[in-house]
PDB file of N, CA and C in Angstrom:
ATOM      1  N   MET A 230     -37.930  37.701 -32.002  1.00  0.00           N
ATOM      2  CA  MET A 230     -36.772  36.778 -32.296  1.00  0.00           C
ATOM      3  C   MET A 230     -36.139  36.419 -30.935  1.00  0.00           C
ATOM      4  N   PHE A 231     -35.438  35.460 -30.939  1.00  0.00           N
ATOM      5  CA  PHE A 231     -34.795  34.785 -29.784  1.00  0.00           C
ATOM      6  C   PHE A 231     -35.729  34.146 -28.753  1.00  0.00           C
ATOM      7  N   LYS A 232     -36.914  34.014 -29.106  1.00  0.00           N
ATOM      8  CA  LYS A 232     -37.829  33.359 -28.190  1.00  0.00           C
ATOM      9  C   LYS A 232     -37.802  31.852 -28.357  1.00  0.00           C
ATOM     10  N   ASP A 233     -37.198  31.263 -29.407  1.00  0.00           N
ATOM     11  CA  ASP A 233     -37.211  29.870 -29.636  1.00  0.00           C
ATOM     12  C   ASP A 233     -35.900  29.242 -29.115  1.00  0.00           C
ATOM     13  N   PHE A 234     -35.114  29.838 -28.257  1.00  0.00           N
ATOM     14  CA  PHE A 234     -34.007  29.328 -27.719  1.00  0.00           C
ATOM     15  C   PHE A 234     -34.226  28.585 -26.382  1.00  0.00           C
ATOM     16  N   LYS A 235     -33.791  27.427 -26.380  1.00  0.00           N
ATOM     17  CA  LYS A 235     -33.929  26.440 -25.257  1.00  0.00           C
ATOM     18  C   LYS A 235     -32.678  25.887 -24.910  1.00  0.00           C
ATOM     19  N   LEU A 236     -32.329  25.951 -23.494  1.00  0.00           N
ATOM     20  CA  LEU A 236     -31.016  25.413 -23.032  1.00  0.00           C
ATOM     21  C   LEU A 236     -31.249  23.837 -22.872  1.00  0.00           C
ATOM     22  N   ILE A 237     -30.216  23.118 -23.157  1.00  0.00           N
ATOM     23  CA  ILE A 237     -30.209  21.627 -22.996  1.00  0.00           C
ATOM     24  C   ILE A 237     -29.116  21.445 -21.903  1.00  0.00           C
ATOM     25  N   ASP A 238     -29.441  20.610 -20.837  1.00  0.00           N
ATOM     26  CA  ASP A 238     -28.595  20.554 -19.738  1.00  0.00           C
ATOM     27  C   ASP A 238     -27.154  19.964 -20.022  1.00  0.00           C
ATOM     28  N   GLU A 239     -27.129  18.963 -20.930  1.00  0.00           N
ATOM     29  CA  GLU A 239     -25.879  18.183 -21.077  1.00  0.00           C
ATOM     30  C   GLU A 239     -24.763  18.966 -21.942  1.00  0.00           C
ATOM     31  N   ARG A 240     -25.118  20.146 -22.664  1.00  0.00           N
ATOM     32  CA  ARG A 240     -24.219  20.940 -23.386  1.00  0.00           C
ATOM     33  C   ARG A 240     -23.803  22.232 -22.651  1.00  0.00           C
ATOM     34  N   PRO A 241     -22.601  22.690 -22.830  1.00  0.00           N
ATOM     35  CA  PRO A 241     -22.231  23.865 -22.274  1.00  0.00           C
ATOM     36  C   PRO A 241     -23.064  25.049 -22.846  1.00  0.00           C
ATOM     37  N   VAL A 242     -23.422  25.957 -21.863  1.00  0.00           N
ATOM     38  CA  VAL A 242     -24.299  27.065 -22.376  1.00  0.00           C
ATOM     39  C   VAL A 242     -23.669  27.865 -23.463  1.00  0.00           C
ATOM     40  N   ALA A 243     -22.360  28.265 -23.409  1.00  0.00           N
ATOM     41  CA  ALA A 243     -21.800  29.046 -24.435  1.00  0.00           C
ATOM     42  C   ALA A 243     -21.780  28.462 -25.730  1.00  0.00           C
ATOM     43  N   ILE A 244     -21.659  27.101 -25.784  1.00  0.00           N
ATOM     44  CA  ILE A 244     -21.655  26.387 -27.107  1.00  0.00           C
ATOM     45  C   ILE A 244     -23.065  26.518 -27.697  1.00  0.00           C
ATOM     46  N   GLN A 245     -24.038  26.257 -26.740  1.00  0.00           N
ATOM     47  CA  GLN A 245     -25.485  26.384 -27.238  1.00  0.00           C
ATOM     48  C   GLN A 245     -25.832  27.806 -27.863  1.00  0.00           C
ATOM     49  N   VAL A 246     -25.431  28.797 -27.170  1.00  0.00           N
ATOM     50  CA  VAL A 246     -25.672  30.099 -27.642  1.00  0.00           C
ATOM     51  C   VAL A 246     -24.932  30.415 -28.937  1.00  0.00           C
ATOM     52  N   LYS A 247     -23.738  30.029 -29.029  1.00  0.00           N
ATOM     53  CA  LYS A 247     -22.900  30.348 -30.204  1.00  0.00           C
ATOM     54  C   LYS A 247     -23.524  29.472 -31.429  1.00  0.00           C
ATOM     55  N   ASP A 248     -23.921  28.222 -31.261  1.00  0.00           N
ATOM     56  CA  ASP A 248     -24.480  27.484 -32.308  1.00  0.00           C
ATOM     57  C   ASP A 248     -25.819  28.185 -32.662  1.00  0.00           C
ATOM     58  N   TYR A 249     -26.559  28.641 -31.779  1.00  0.00           N
ATOM     59  CA  TYR A 249     -27.979  29.292 -32.078  1.00  0.00           C
ATOM     60  C   TYR A 249     -27.783  30.538 -32.880  1.00  0.00           C
ATOM     61  N   MET A 250     -26.867  31.409 -32.438  1.00  0.00           N
ATOM     62  CA  MET A 250     -26.559  32.572 -33.258  1.00  0.00           C
ATOM     63  C   MET A 250     -25.978  32.311 -34.637  1.00  0.00           C
ATOM     64  N   LYS A 251     -25.186  31.270 -34.745  1.00  0.00           N
ATOM     65  CA  LYS A 251     -24.621  31.048 -36.024  1.00  0.00           C
ATOM     66  C   LYS A 251     -25.736  30.533 -36.945  1.00  0.00           C
ATOM     67  N   ARG A 252     -26.674  29.676 -36.430  1.00  0.00           N
ATOM     68  CA  ARG A 252     -27.845  29.311 -37.178  1.00  0.00           C
ATOM     69  C   ARG A 252     -28.656  30.415 -37.756  1.00  0.00           C
ATOM     70  N   LEU A 253     -28.879  31.341 -36.816  1.00  0.00           N
ATOM     71  CA  LEU A 253     -29.798  32.530 -37.217  1.00  0.00           C
ATOM     72  C   LEU A 253     -29.046  33.242 -38.339  1.00  0.00           C
ATOM     73  N   ILE A 254     -27.768  33.449 -38.228  1.00  0.00           N
ATOM     74  CA  ILE A 254     -26.984  34.181 -39.242  1.00  0.00           C
ATOM     75  C   ILE A 254     -26.973  33.337 -40.623  1.00  0.00           C
ATOM     76  N   ILE A 255     -26.733  32.093 -40.486  1.00  0.00           N
ATOM     77  CA  ILE A 255     -26.629  31.291 -41.726  1.00  0.00           C
ATOM     78  C   ILE A 255     -27.977  31.154 -42.466  1.00  0.00           C
ATOM     79  N   LYS A 256     -29.041  31.056 -41.693  1.00  0.00           N
ATOM     80  CA  LYS A 256     -30.246  31.009 -42.430  1.00  0.00           C
ATOM     81  C   LYS A 256     -30.971  32.300 -42.835  1.00  0.00           C
ATOM     82  N   GLY A 257     -30.182  33.343 -42.432  1.00  0.00           N
ATOM     83  CA  GLY A 257     -30.634  34.758 -42.756  1.00  0.00           C
ATOM     84  C   GLY A 257     -31.630  35.402 -41.876  1.00  0.00           C
ATOM     85  N   ALA A 258     -31.896  34.774 -40.813  1.00  0.00           N
ATOM     86  CA  ALA A 258     -32.823  35.510 -39.801  1.00  0.00           C
ATOM     87  C   ALA A 258     -32.058  36.844 -39.222  1.00  0.00           C
ATOM     88  N   LEU A 259     -30.823  36.705 -39.160  1.00  0.00           N
ATOM     89  CA  LEU A 259     -29.948  38.048 -38.904  1.00  0.00           C
ATOM     90  C   LEU A 259     -29.217  38.207 -40.210  1.00  0.00           C
ATOM     91  N   GLN A 260     -29.396  39.518 -40.671  1.00  0.00           N
ATOM     92  CA  GLN A 260     -28.899  39.850 -41.939  1.00  0.00           C
ATOM     93  C   GLN A 260     -27.470  40.561 -41.757  1.00  0.00           C
ATOM     94  N   ALA A 261     -26.706  40.523 -42.839  1.00  0.00           N
ATOM     95  CA  ALA A 261     -25.365  41.136 -42.828  1.00  0.00           C
ATOM     96  C   ALA A 261     -25.611  42.719 -42.532  1.00  0.00           C
ATOM     97  N   GLY A 262     -24.787  43.252 -41.649  1.00  0.00           N
ATOM     98  CA  GLY A 262     -24.888  44.550 -41.270  1.00  0.00           C
ATOM     99  C   GLY A 262     -25.829  44.905 -40.123  1.00  0.00           C
ATOM    100  N   GLN A 263     -26.513  43.939 -39.766  1.00  0.00           N
ATOM    101  CA  GLN A 263     -27.496  44.134 -38.737  1.00  0.00           C
ATOM    102  C   GLN A 263     -26.907  44.224 -37.382  1.00  0.00           C
ATOM    103  N   LYS A 264     -27.307  45.226 -36.630  1.00  0.00           N
ATOM    104  CA  LYS A 264     -26.773  45.328 -35.234  1.00  0.00           C
ATOM    105  C   LYS A 264     -27.237  44.225 -34.329  1.00  0.00           C
ATOM    106  N   LEU A 265     -26.458  43.602 -33.543  1.00  0.00           N
ATOM    107  CA  LEU A 265     -26.877  42.670 -32.658  1.00  0.00           C
ATOM    108  C   LEU A 265     -27.282  43.333 -31.265  1.00  0.00           C
ATOM    109  N   PRO A 266     -28.063  42.643 -30.617  1.00  0.00           N
ATOM    110  CA  PRO A 266     -28.431  43.159 -29.141  1.00  0.00           C
ATOM    111  C   PRO A 266     -27.142  43.404 -28.393  1.00  0.00           C
ATOM    112  N   SER A 267     -27.259  44.183 -27.386  1.00  0.00           N
ATOM    113  CA  SER A 267     -26.136  44.318 -26.478  1.00  0.00           C
ATOM    114  C   SER A 267     -25.953  43.080 -25.703  1.00  0.00           C
ATOM    115  N   THR A 268     -24.802  42.900 -25.101  1.00  0.00           N
ATOM    116  CA  THR A 268     -24.533  41.617 -24.321  1.00  0.00           C
ATOM    117  C   THR A 268     -25.478  41.532 -23.191  1.00  0.00           C
ATOM    118  N   ARG A 269     -25.829  42.592 -22.523  1.00  0.00           N
ATOM    119  CA  ARG A 269     -26.752  42.666 -21.393  1.00  0.00           C
ATOM    120  C   ARG A 269     -28.178  42.233 -21.963  1.00  0.00           C
ATOM    121  N   GLU A 270     -28.606  42.947 -22.941  1.00  0.00           N
ATOM    122  CA  GLU A 270     -29.959  42.661 -23.547  1.00  0.00           C
ATOM    123  C   GLU A 270     -30.085  41.226 -24.047  1.00  0.00           C
ATOM    124  N   LEU A 271     -29.107  40.670 -24.839  1.00  0.00           N
ATOM    125  CA  LEU A 271     -29.160  39.296 -25.270  1.00  0.00           C
ATOM    126  C   LEU A 271     -29.123  38.370 -24.142  1.00  0.00           C
ATOM    127  N   GLY A 272     -28.288  38.618 -23.112  1.00  0.00           N
ATOM    128  CA  GLY A 272     -28.246  37.738 -22.016  1.00  0.00           C
ATOM    129  C   GLY A 272     -29.617  37.603 -21.223  1.00  0.00           C
ATOM    130  N   GLY A 273     -30.257  38.737 -21.040  1.00  0.00           N
ATOM    131  CA  GLY A 273     -31.676  38.739 -20.552  1.00  0.00           C
ATOM    132  C   GLY A 273     -32.643  37.985 -21.364  1.00  0.00           C
ATOM    133  N   LEU A 274     -32.598  38.244 -22.735  1.00  0.00           N
ATOM    134  CA  LEU A 274     -33.469  37.563 -23.597  1.00  0.00           C
ATOM    135  C   LEU A 274     -33.337  35.986 -23.678  1.00  0.00           C
ATOM    136  N   LEU A 275     -31.991  35.497 -23.605  1.00  0.00           N
ATOM    137  CA  LEU A 275     -31.763  34.213 -23.624  1.00  0.00           C
ATOM    138  C   LEU A 275     -31.711  33.460 -22.169  1.00  0.00           C
ATOM    139  N   LYS A 276     -31.747  34.337 -21.194  1.00  0.00           N
ATOM    140  CA  LYS A 276     -31.700  33.865 -19.770  1.00  0.00           C
ATOM    141  C   LYS A 276     -30.284  33.191 -19.517  1.00  0.00           C
ATOM    142  N   VAL A 277     -29.212  33.858 -19.993  1.00  0.00           N
ATOM    143  CA  VAL A 277     -27.841  33.362 -19.841  1.00  0.00           C
ATOM    144  C   VAL A 277     -27.085  34.612 -19.350  1.00  0.00           C
ATOM    145  N   SER A 278     -25.938  34.363 -18.723  1.00  0.00           N
ATOM    146  CA  SER A 278     -25.077  35.469 -18.236  1.00  0.00           C
ATOM    147  C   SER A 278     -24.616  36.426 -19.335  1.00  0.00           C
ATOM    148  N   ARG A 279     -24.237  37.526 -18.890  1.00  0.00           N
ATOM    149  CA  ARG A 279     -23.836  38.567 -19.737  1.00  0.00           C
ATOM    150  C   ARG A 279     -22.378  38.089 -20.244  1.00  0.00           C
ATOM    151  N   ASN A 280     -21.535  37.572 -19.237  1.00  0.00           N
ATOM    152  CA  ASN A 280     -20.306  37.062 -19.614  1.00  0.00           C
ATOM    153  C   ASN A 280     -20.312  35.977 -20.649  1.00  0.00           C
ATOM    154  N   THR A 281     -21.402  35.182 -20.595  1.00  0.00           N
ATOM    155  CA  THR A 281     -21.506  33.979 -21.722  1.00  0.00           C
ATOM    156  C   THR A 281     -21.594  34.708 -23.051  1.00  0.00           C
ATOM    157  N   VAL A 282     -22.511  35.708 -23.097  1.00  0.00           N
ATOM    158  CA  VAL A 282     -22.787  36.377 -24.296  1.00  0.00           C
ATOM    159  C   VAL A 282     -21.487  37.091 -24.834  1.00  0.00           C
ATOM    160  N   MET A 283     -20.715  37.792 -24.004  1.00  0.00           N
ATOM    161  CA  MET A 283     -19.432  38.425 -24.343  1.00  0.00           C
ATOM    162  C   MET A 283     -18.502  37.300 -24.988  1.00  0.00           C
ATOM    163  N   ALA A 284     -18.541  36.221 -24.371  1.00  0.00           N
ATOM    164  CA  ALA A 284     -17.606  35.123 -24.870  1.00  0.00           C
ATOM    165  C   ALA A 284     -17.983  34.575 -26.306  1.00  0.00           C
ATOM    166  N   VAL A 285     -19.321  34.531 -26.423  1.00  0.00           N
ATOM    167  CA  VAL A 285     -20.064  34.043 -27.608  1.00  0.00           C
ATOM    168  C   VAL A 285     -19.760  35.048 -28.707  1.00  0.00           C
ATOM    169  N   TYR A 286     -19.997  36.392 -28.520  1.00  0.00           N
ATOM    170  CA  TYR A 286     -19.661  37.367 -29.466  1.00  0.00           C
ATOM    171  C   TYR A 286     -18.164  37.434 -29.901  1.00  0.00           C
ATOM    172  N   ALA A 287     -17.236  37.260 -28.977  1.00  0.00           N
ATOM    173  CA  ALA A 287     -15.824  37.157 -29.270  1.00  0.00           C
ATOM    174  C   ALA A 287     -15.570  35.980 -30.181  1.00  0.00           C
ATOM    175  N   ASP A 288     -16.108  34.763 -29.857  1.00  0.00           N
ATOM    176  CA  ASP A 288     -15.842  33.566 -30.647  1.00  0.00           C
ATOM    177  C   ASP A 288     -16.499  33.767 -32.104  1.00  0.00           C
ATOM    178  N   LEU A 289     -17.670  34.400 -32.297  1.00  0.00           N
ATOM    179  CA  LEU A 289     -18.266  34.581 -33.400  1.00  0.00           C
ATOM    180  C   LEU A 289     -17.536  35.620 -34.257  1.00  0.00           C
ATOM    181  N   GLU A 290     -16.786  36.615 -33.663  1.00  0.00           N
ATOM    182  CA  GLU A 290     -16.015  37.581 -34.417  1.00  0.00           C
ATOM    183  C   GLU A 290     -14.787  36.829 -34.856  1.00  0.00           C
ATOM    184  N   ALA A 291     -14.185  35.929 -34.029  1.00  0.00           N
ATOM    185  CA  ALA A 291     -12.983  35.299 -34.384  1.00  0.00           C
ATOM    186  C   ALA A 291     -13.334  34.273 -35.708  1.00  0.00           C
ATOM    187  N   ASP A 292     -14.616  33.647 -35.695  1.00  0.00           N
ATOM    188  CA  ASP A 292     -15.069  32.878 -36.831  1.00  0.00           C
ATOM    189  C   ASP A 292     -15.502  33.608 -37.999  1.00  0.00           C
ATOM    190  N   GLY A 293     -15.557  34.944 -37.998  1.00  0.00           N
ATOM    191  CA  GLY A 293     -15.895  35.669 -39.073  1.00  0.00           C
ATOM    192  C   GLY A 293     -17.412  35.937 -39.233  1.00  0.00           C
ATOM    193  N   PHE A 294     -18.236  35.502 -38.196  1.00  0.00           N
ATOM    194  CA  PHE A 294     -19.729  35.782 -38.290  1.00  0.00           C
ATOM    195  C   PHE A 294     -20.233  37.142 -37.863  1.00  0.00           C
ATOM    196  N   VAL A 295     -19.361  37.795 -37.056  1.00  0.00           N
ATOM    197  CA  VAL A 295     -19.703  39.208 -36.626  1.00  0.00           C
ATOM    198  C   VAL A 295     -18.539  40.038 -36.660  1.00  0.00           C
ATOM    199  N   TYR A 296     -18.687  41.351 -36.609  1.00  0.00           N
ATOM    200  CA  TYR A 296     -17.645  42.304 -36.514  1.00  0.00           C
ATOM    201  C   TYR A 296     -17.992  43.231 -35.403  1.00  0.00           C
ATOM    202  N   VAL A 297     -17.093  43.947 -34.766  1.00  0.00           N
ATOM    203  CA  VAL A 297     -17.302  44.896 -33.778  1.00  0.00           C
ATOM    204  C   VAL A 297     -16.844  46.326 -34.218  1.00  0.00           C
ATOM    205  N   LEU A 298     -17.670  47.253 -33.951  1.00  0.00           N
ATOM    206  CA  LEU A 298     -17.342  48.645 -34.183  1.00  0.00           C
ATOM    207  C   LEU A 298     -17.196  49.361 -32.732  1.00  0.00           C
ATOM    208  N   GLN A 299     -15.923  49.620 -32.379  1.00  0.00           N
ATOM    209  CA  GLN A 299     -15.728  50.096 -30.977  1.00  0.00           C
ATOM    210  C   GLN A 299     -16.700  51.167 -30.687  1.00  0.00           C
ATOM    211  N   GLY A 300     -17.252  51.059 -29.560  1.00  0.00           N
ATOM    212  CA  GLY A 300     -18.182  52.105 -29.064  1.00  0.00           C
ATOM    213  C   GLY A 300     -19.603  52.064 -29.658  1.00  0.00           C
ATOM    214  N   LYS A 301     -19.827  51.212 -30.633  1.00  0.00           N
ATOM    215  CA  LYS A 301     -21.120  51.179 -31.294  1.00  0.00           C
ATOM    216  C   LYS A 301     -21.836  49.763 -31.156  1.00  0.00           C
ATOM    217  N   GLY A 302     -21.048  48.781 -31.037  1.00  0.00           N
ATOM    218  CA  GLY A 302     -21.738  47.464 -30.850  1.00  0.00           C
ATOM    219  C   GLY A 302     -21.161  46.388 -31.867  1.00  0.00           C
ATOM    220  N   SER A 303     -21.826  45.222 -31.777  1.00  0.00           N
ATOM    221  CA  SER A 303     -21.548  44.046 -32.646  1.00  0.00           C
ATOM    222  C   SER A 303     -22.621  44.066 -33.794  1.00  0.00           C
ATOM    223  N   TYR A 304     -22.044  43.686 -34.916  1.00  0.00           N
ATOM    224  CA  TYR A 304     -22.874  43.481 -36.215  1.00  0.00           C
ATOM    225  C   TYR A 304     -22.647  42.191 -36.854  1.00  0.00           C
ATOM    226  N   VAL A 305     -23.697  41.856 -37.656  1.00  0.00           N
ATOM    227  CA  VAL A 305     -23.527  40.577 -38.480  1.00  0.00           C
ATOM    228  C   VAL A 305     -22.634  40.820 -39.668  1.00  0.00           C
ATOM    229  N   ALA A 306     -21.615  39.941 -39.814  1.00  0.00           N
ATOM    230  CA  ALA A 306     -20.769  40.148 -41.060  1.00  0.00           C
ATOM    231  C   ALA A 306     -21.449  39.435 -42.313  1.00  0.00           C
ATOM    232  N   ALA A 307     -20.973  39.960 -43.381  1.00  0.00           N
ATOM    233  CA  ALA A 307     -21.397  39.346 -44.650  1.00  0.00           C
ATOM    234  C   ALA A 307     -20.571  38.026 -44.809  1.00  0.00           C
ATOM    235  N   LEU A 308     -21.414  37.008 -45.154  1.00  0.00           N
ATOM    236  CA  LEU A 308     -20.806  35.679 -45.227  1.00  0.00           C
ATOM    237  C   LEU A 308     -20.772  35.287 -46.708  1.00  0.00           C
ATOM    238  N   ALA A 309     -19.847  34.372 -46.964  1.00  0.00           N
ATOM    239  CA  ALA A 309     -19.869  33.718 -48.349  1.00  0.00           C
ATOM    240  C   ALA A 309     -21.038  32.751 -48.359  1.00  0.00           C
ATOM    241  N   ASP A 310     -21.460  32.469 -49.565  1.00  0.00           N
ATOM    242  CA  ASP A 310     -22.631  31.593 -49.769  1.00  0.00           C
ATOM    243  C   ASP A 310     -22.433  30.107 -49.190  1.00  0.00           C
ATOM    244  N   ASN A 311     -21.235  29.740 -48.976  1.00  0.00           N
ATOM    245  CA  ASN A 311     -20.855  28.388 -48.500  1.00  0.00           C
ATOM    246  C   ASN A 311     -20.532  28.397 -46.908  1.00  0.00           C
ATOM    247  N   ALA A 312     -20.933  29.421 -46.189  1.00  0.00           N
ATOM    248  CA  ALA A 312     -20.630  29.469 -44.816  1.00  0.00           C
ATOM    249  C   ALA A 312     -21.353  28.513 -44.064  1.00  0.00           C
ATOM    250  N   SER A 313     -20.708  27.765 -43.099  1.00  0.00           N
ATOM    251  CA  SER A 313     -21.303  26.763 -42.317  1.00  0.00           C
ATOM    252  C   SER A 313     -20.629  26.638 -40.884  1.00  0.00           C
TER     253      SER A 313
END
């Protein structure tokens, strides 16, 4: 997983990563309750900075796509059927 991510020069990196993660969650590639990779690990996999991933996880949490368990990590939230 995460091998199909490609950066496009004309779009901000954080927006691209956020859209990519949202797509994976919406189409079910990432299941509700599934633990997400650490910020360091995902940054390495996607070849983006850890700070970018931290910002993306915070945005996804604010949008209701993920939740954080302090000291344990970030997890995929259960979504309503009409999430987009």
